[in-house]
PDB file of C-alpha atoms in Angstrom:
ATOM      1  CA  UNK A   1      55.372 -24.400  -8.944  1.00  0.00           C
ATOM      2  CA  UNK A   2      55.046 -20.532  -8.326  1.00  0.00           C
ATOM      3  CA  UNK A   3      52.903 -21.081 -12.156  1.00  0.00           C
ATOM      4  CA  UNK A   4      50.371 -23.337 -10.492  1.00  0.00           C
ATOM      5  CA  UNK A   5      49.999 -21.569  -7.655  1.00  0.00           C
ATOM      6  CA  UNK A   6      49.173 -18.207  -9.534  1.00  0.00           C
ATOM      7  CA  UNK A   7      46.611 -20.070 -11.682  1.00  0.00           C
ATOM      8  CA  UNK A   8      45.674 -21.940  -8.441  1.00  0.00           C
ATOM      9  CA  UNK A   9      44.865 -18.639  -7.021  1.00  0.00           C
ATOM     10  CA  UNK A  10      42.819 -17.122  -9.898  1.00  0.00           C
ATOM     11  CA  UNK A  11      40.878 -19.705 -10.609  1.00  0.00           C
ATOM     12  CA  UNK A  12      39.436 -19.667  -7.031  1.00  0.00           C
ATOM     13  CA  UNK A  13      38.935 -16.049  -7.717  1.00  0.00           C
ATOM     14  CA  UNK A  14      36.875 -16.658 -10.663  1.00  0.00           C
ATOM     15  CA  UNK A  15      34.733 -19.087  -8.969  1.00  0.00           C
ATOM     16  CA  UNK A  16      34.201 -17.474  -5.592  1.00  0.00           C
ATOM     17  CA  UNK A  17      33.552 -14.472  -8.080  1.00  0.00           C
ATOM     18  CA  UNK A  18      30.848 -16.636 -10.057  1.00  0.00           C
ATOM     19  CA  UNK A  19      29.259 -17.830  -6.715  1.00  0.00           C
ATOM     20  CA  UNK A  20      28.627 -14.004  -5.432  1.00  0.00           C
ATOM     21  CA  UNK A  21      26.598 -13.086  -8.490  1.00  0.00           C
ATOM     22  CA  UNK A  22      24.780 -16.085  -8.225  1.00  0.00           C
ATOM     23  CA  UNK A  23      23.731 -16.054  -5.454  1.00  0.00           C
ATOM     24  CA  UNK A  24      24.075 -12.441  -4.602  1.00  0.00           C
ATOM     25  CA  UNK A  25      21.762  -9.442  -5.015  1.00  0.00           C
ATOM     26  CA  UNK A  26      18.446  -8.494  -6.390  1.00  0.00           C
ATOM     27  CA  UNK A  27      19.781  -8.513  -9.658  1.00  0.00           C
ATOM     28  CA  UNK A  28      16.008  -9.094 -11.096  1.00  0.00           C
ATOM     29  CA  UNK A  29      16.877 -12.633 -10.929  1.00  0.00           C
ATOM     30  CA  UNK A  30      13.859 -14.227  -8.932  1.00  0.00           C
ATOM     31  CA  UNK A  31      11.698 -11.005  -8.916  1.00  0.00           C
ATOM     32  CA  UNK A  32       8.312 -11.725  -9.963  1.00  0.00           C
ATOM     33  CA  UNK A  33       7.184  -7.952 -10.594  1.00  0.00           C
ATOM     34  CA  UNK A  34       5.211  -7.615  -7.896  1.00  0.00           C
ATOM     35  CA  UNK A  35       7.363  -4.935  -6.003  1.00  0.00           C
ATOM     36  CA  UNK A  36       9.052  -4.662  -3.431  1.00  0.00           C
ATOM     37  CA  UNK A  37      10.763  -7.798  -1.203  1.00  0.00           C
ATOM     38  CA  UNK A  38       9.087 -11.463  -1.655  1.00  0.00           C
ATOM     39  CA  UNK A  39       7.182 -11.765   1.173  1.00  0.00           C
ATOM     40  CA  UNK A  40       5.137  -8.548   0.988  1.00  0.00           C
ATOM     41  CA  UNK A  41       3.088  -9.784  -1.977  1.00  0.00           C
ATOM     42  CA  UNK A  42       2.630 -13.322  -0.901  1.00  0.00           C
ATOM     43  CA  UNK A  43      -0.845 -14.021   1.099  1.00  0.00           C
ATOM     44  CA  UNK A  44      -0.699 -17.643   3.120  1.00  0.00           C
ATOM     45  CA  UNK A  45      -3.792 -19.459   2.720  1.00  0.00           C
ATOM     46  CA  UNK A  46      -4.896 -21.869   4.646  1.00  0.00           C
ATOM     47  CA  UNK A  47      -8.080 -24.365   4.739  1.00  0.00           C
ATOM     48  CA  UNK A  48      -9.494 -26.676   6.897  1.00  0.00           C
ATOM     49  CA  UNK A  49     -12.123 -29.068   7.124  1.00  0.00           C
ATOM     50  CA  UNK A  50     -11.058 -31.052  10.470  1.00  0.00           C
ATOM     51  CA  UNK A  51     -13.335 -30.712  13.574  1.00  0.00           C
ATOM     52  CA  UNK A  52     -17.037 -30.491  11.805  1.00  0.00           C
ATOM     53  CA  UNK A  53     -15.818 -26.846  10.241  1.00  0.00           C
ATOM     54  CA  UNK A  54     -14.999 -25.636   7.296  1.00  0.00           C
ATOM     55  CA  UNK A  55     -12.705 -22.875   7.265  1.00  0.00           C
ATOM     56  CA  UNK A  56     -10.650 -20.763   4.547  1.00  0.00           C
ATOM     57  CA  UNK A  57      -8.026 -18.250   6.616  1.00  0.00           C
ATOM     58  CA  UNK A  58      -6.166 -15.639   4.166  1.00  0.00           C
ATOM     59  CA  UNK A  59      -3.065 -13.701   5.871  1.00  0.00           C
ATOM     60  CA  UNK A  60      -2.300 -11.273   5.652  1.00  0.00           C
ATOM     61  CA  UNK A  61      -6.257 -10.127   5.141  1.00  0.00           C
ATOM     62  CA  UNK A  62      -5.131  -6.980   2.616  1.00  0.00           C
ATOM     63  CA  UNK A  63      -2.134  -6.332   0.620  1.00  0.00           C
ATOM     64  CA  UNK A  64      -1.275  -3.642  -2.168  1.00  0.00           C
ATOM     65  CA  UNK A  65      -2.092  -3.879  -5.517  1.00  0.00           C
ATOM     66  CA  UNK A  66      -0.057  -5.623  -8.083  1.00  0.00           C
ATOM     67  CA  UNK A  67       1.407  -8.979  -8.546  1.00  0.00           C
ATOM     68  CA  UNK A  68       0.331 -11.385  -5.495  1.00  0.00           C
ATOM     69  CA  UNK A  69       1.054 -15.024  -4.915  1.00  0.00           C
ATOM     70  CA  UNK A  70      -1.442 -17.061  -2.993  1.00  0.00           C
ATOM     71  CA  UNK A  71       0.591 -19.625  -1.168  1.00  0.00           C
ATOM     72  CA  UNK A  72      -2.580 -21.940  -0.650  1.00  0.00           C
ATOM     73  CA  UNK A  73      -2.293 -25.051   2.066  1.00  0.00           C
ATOM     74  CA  UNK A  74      -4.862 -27.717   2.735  1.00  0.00           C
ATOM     75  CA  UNK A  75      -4.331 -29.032   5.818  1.00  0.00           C
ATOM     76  CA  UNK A  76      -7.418 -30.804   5.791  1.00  0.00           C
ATOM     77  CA  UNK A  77      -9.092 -34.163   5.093  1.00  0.00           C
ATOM     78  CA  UNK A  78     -10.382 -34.219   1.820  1.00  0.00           C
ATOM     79  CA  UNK A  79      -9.254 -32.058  -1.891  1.00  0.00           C
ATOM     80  CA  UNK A  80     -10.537 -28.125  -1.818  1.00  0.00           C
ATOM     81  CA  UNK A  81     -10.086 -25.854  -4.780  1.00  0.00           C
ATOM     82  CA  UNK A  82      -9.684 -21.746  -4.346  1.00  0.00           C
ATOM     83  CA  UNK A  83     -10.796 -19.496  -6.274  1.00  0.00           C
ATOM     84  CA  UNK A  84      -9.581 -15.558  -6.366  1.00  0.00           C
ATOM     85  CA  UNK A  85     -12.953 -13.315  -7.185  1.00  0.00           C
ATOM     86  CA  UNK A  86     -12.802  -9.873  -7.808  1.00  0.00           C
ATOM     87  CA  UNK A  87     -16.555  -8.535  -6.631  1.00  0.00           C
ATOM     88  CA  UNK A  88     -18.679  -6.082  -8.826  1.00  0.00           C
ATOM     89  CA  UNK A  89     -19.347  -3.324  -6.673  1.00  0.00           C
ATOM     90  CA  UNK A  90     -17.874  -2.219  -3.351  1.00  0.00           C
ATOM     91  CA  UNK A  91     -19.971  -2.967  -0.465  1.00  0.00           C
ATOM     92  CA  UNK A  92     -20.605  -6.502  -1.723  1.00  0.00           C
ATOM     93  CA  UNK A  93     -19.138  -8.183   1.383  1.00  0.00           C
ATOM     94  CA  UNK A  94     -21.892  -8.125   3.555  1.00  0.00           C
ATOM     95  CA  UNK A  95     -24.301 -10.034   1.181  1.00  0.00           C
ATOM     96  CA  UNK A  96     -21.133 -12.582   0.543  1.00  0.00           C
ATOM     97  CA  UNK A  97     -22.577 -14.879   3.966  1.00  0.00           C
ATOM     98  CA  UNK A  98     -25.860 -16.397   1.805  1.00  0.00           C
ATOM     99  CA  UNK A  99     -24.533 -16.224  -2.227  1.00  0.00           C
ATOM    100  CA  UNK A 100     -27.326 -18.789  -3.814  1.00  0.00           C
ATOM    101  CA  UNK A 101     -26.669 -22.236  -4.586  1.00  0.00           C
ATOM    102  CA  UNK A 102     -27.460 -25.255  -6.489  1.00  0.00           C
ATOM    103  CA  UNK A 103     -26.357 -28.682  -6.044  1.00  0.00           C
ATOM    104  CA  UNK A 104     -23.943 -27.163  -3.529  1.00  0.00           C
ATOM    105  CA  UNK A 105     -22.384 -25.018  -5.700  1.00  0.00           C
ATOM    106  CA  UNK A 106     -22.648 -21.283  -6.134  1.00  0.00           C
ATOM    107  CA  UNK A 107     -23.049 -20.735  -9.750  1.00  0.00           C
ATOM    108  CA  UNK A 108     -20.278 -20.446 -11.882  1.00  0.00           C
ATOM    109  CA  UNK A 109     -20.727 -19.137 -15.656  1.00  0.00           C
ATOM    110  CA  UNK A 110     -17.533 -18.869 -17.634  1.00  0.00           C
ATOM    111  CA  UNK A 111     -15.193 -16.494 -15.442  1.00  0.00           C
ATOM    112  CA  UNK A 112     -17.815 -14.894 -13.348  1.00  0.00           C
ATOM    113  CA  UNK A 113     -19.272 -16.099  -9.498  1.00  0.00           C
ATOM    114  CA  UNK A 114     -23.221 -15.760  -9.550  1.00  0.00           C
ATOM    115  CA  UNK A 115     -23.071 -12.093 -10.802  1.00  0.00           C
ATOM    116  CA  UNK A 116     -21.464 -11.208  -7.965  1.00  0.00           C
ATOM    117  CA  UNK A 117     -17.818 -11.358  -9.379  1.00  0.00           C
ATOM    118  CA  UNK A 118     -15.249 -12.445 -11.810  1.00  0.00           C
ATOM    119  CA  UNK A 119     -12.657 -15.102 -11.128  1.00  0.00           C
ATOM    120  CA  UNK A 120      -9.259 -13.825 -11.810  1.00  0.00           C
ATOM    121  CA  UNK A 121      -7.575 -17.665 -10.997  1.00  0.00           C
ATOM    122  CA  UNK A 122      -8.190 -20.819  -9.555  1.00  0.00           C
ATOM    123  CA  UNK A 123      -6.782 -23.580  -8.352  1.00  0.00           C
ATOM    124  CA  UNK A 124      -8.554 -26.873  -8.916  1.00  0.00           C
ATOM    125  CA  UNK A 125      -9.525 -29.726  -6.770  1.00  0.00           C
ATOM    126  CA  UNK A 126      -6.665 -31.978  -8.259  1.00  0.00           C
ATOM    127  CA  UNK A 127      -3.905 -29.009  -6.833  1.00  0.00           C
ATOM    128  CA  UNK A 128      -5.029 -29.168  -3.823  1.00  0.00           C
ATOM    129  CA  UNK A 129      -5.424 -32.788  -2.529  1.00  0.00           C
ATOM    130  CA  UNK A 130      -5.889 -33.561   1.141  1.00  0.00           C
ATOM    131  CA  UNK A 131      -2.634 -32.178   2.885  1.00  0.00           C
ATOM    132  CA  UNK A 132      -1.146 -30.401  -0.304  1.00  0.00           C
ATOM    133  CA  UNK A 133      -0.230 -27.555  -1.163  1.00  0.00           C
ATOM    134  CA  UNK A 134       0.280 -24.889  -4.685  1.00  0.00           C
ATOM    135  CA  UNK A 135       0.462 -21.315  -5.300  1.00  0.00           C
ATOM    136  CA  UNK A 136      -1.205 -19.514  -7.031  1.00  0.00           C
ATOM    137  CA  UNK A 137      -0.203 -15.601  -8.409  1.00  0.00           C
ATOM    138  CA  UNK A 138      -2.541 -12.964 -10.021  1.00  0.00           C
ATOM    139  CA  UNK A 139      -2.043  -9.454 -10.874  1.00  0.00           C
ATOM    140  CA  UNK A 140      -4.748  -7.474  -8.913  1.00  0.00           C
ATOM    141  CA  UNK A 141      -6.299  -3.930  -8.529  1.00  0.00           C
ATOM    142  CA  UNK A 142      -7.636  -2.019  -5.805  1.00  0.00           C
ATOM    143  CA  UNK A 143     -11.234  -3.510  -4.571  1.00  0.00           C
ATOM    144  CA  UNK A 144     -12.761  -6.019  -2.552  1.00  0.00           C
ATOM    145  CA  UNK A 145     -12.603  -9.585  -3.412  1.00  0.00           C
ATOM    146  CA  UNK A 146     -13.843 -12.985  -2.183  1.00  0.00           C
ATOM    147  CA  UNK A 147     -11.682 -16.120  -2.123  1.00  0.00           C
ATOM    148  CA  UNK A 148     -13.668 -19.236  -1.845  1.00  0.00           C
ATOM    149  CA  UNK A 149     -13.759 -23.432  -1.992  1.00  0.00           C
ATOM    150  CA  UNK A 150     -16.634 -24.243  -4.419  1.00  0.00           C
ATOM    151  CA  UNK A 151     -16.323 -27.750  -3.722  1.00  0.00           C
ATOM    152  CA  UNK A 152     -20.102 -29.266  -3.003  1.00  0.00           C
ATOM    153  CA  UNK A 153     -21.051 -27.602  -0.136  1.00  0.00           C
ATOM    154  CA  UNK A 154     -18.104 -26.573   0.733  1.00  0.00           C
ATOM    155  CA  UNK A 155     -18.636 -22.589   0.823  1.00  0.00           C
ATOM    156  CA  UNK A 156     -22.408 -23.004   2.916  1.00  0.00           C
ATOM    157  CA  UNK A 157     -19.863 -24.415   4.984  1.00  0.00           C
ATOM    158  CA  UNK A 158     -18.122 -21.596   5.693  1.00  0.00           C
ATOM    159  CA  UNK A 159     -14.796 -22.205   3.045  1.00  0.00           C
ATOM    160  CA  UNK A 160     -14.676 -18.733   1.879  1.00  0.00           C
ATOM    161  CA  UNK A 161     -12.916 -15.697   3.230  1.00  0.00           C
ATOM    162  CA  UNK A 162     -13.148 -11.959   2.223  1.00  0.00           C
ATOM    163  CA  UNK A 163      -9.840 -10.548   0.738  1.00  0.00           C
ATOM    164  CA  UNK A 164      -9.187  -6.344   0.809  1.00  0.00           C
ATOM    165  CA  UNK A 165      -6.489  -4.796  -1.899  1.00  0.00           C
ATOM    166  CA  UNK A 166      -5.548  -1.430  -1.722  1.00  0.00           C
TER     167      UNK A 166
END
């Protein structure tokens, strides 16, 4: 009996050990590289196309450079995409209100936006269906960027936001 009990005894040792390292610590277990805690790289995205507007809502509207993980929402109506564009030059922002377009769409040629950036990721229309949700992480330097819908219309709309890393 006393036997069991001391194998009783160290076997709930061993697990209650096991359970603490799971779940325990930073360990690097979970850590995507992008610094410090989890939250301070992660930008909440949201878009909306309810009430006759289109809108595209990043928050925070900066964050420091490195790793960062666009947690994207659609709580609208109808499938968006987003799209993460680093712009040329700094300054850019201001002309960002009237980019041309064709068909609706500002003018994509491989990676870059109209000459006026380069896409560093995107999420597609088929991520982001009516009332879903993705995520979305890219490694990104200091500059000024634009993140955009360019669904059909959808930036003249007003689906685009301007995006600060420092």
């Amino acid at each position: 009996m006393r036997r069991s009990l001391v194998y009783l005894v160290g076997l709930l040792f061993i697990v209650g050990s096991l359970g603490v390292i799971a779940c325990g610590g930073n360990g690097g277990n979970g850590d995507d590289g992008g610094g410090s805690s989890g939250s301070s790289n992660t930008v909440a995205i949201s878009m909306d196309d309810q009430g006759g507007t289109y809108t595209m809502v990043a928050s925070p509207g900066s964050i420091a450079t490195g790793s960062v993980t666009f947690d994207v929402s659609n709580v609208g109506l109808i499938a968006h995409e987003f799209k993460v564009v680093k712009l040329n030059e700094a300054g850019m922002a201001a002309d960002l209100t009237d980019l041309p377009t064709e068909a609706g769409l500002i003018s994509e040629s491989g990676n870059m936006v109209d000459g006026v950036g380069t896409v560093l990721g995107s999420l597609l229309e088929a991520d982001l269906p009516a009332d879903g949700s993705d995520e979305l992480t890219v490694n990104l330097d200091a500059g000024e960027y634009m993140l955009l819908c360019n669904v059909a219309t959808h930036y003249q709309l007003g689906m685009w936001s301007e995006f600060t890393v420092t």
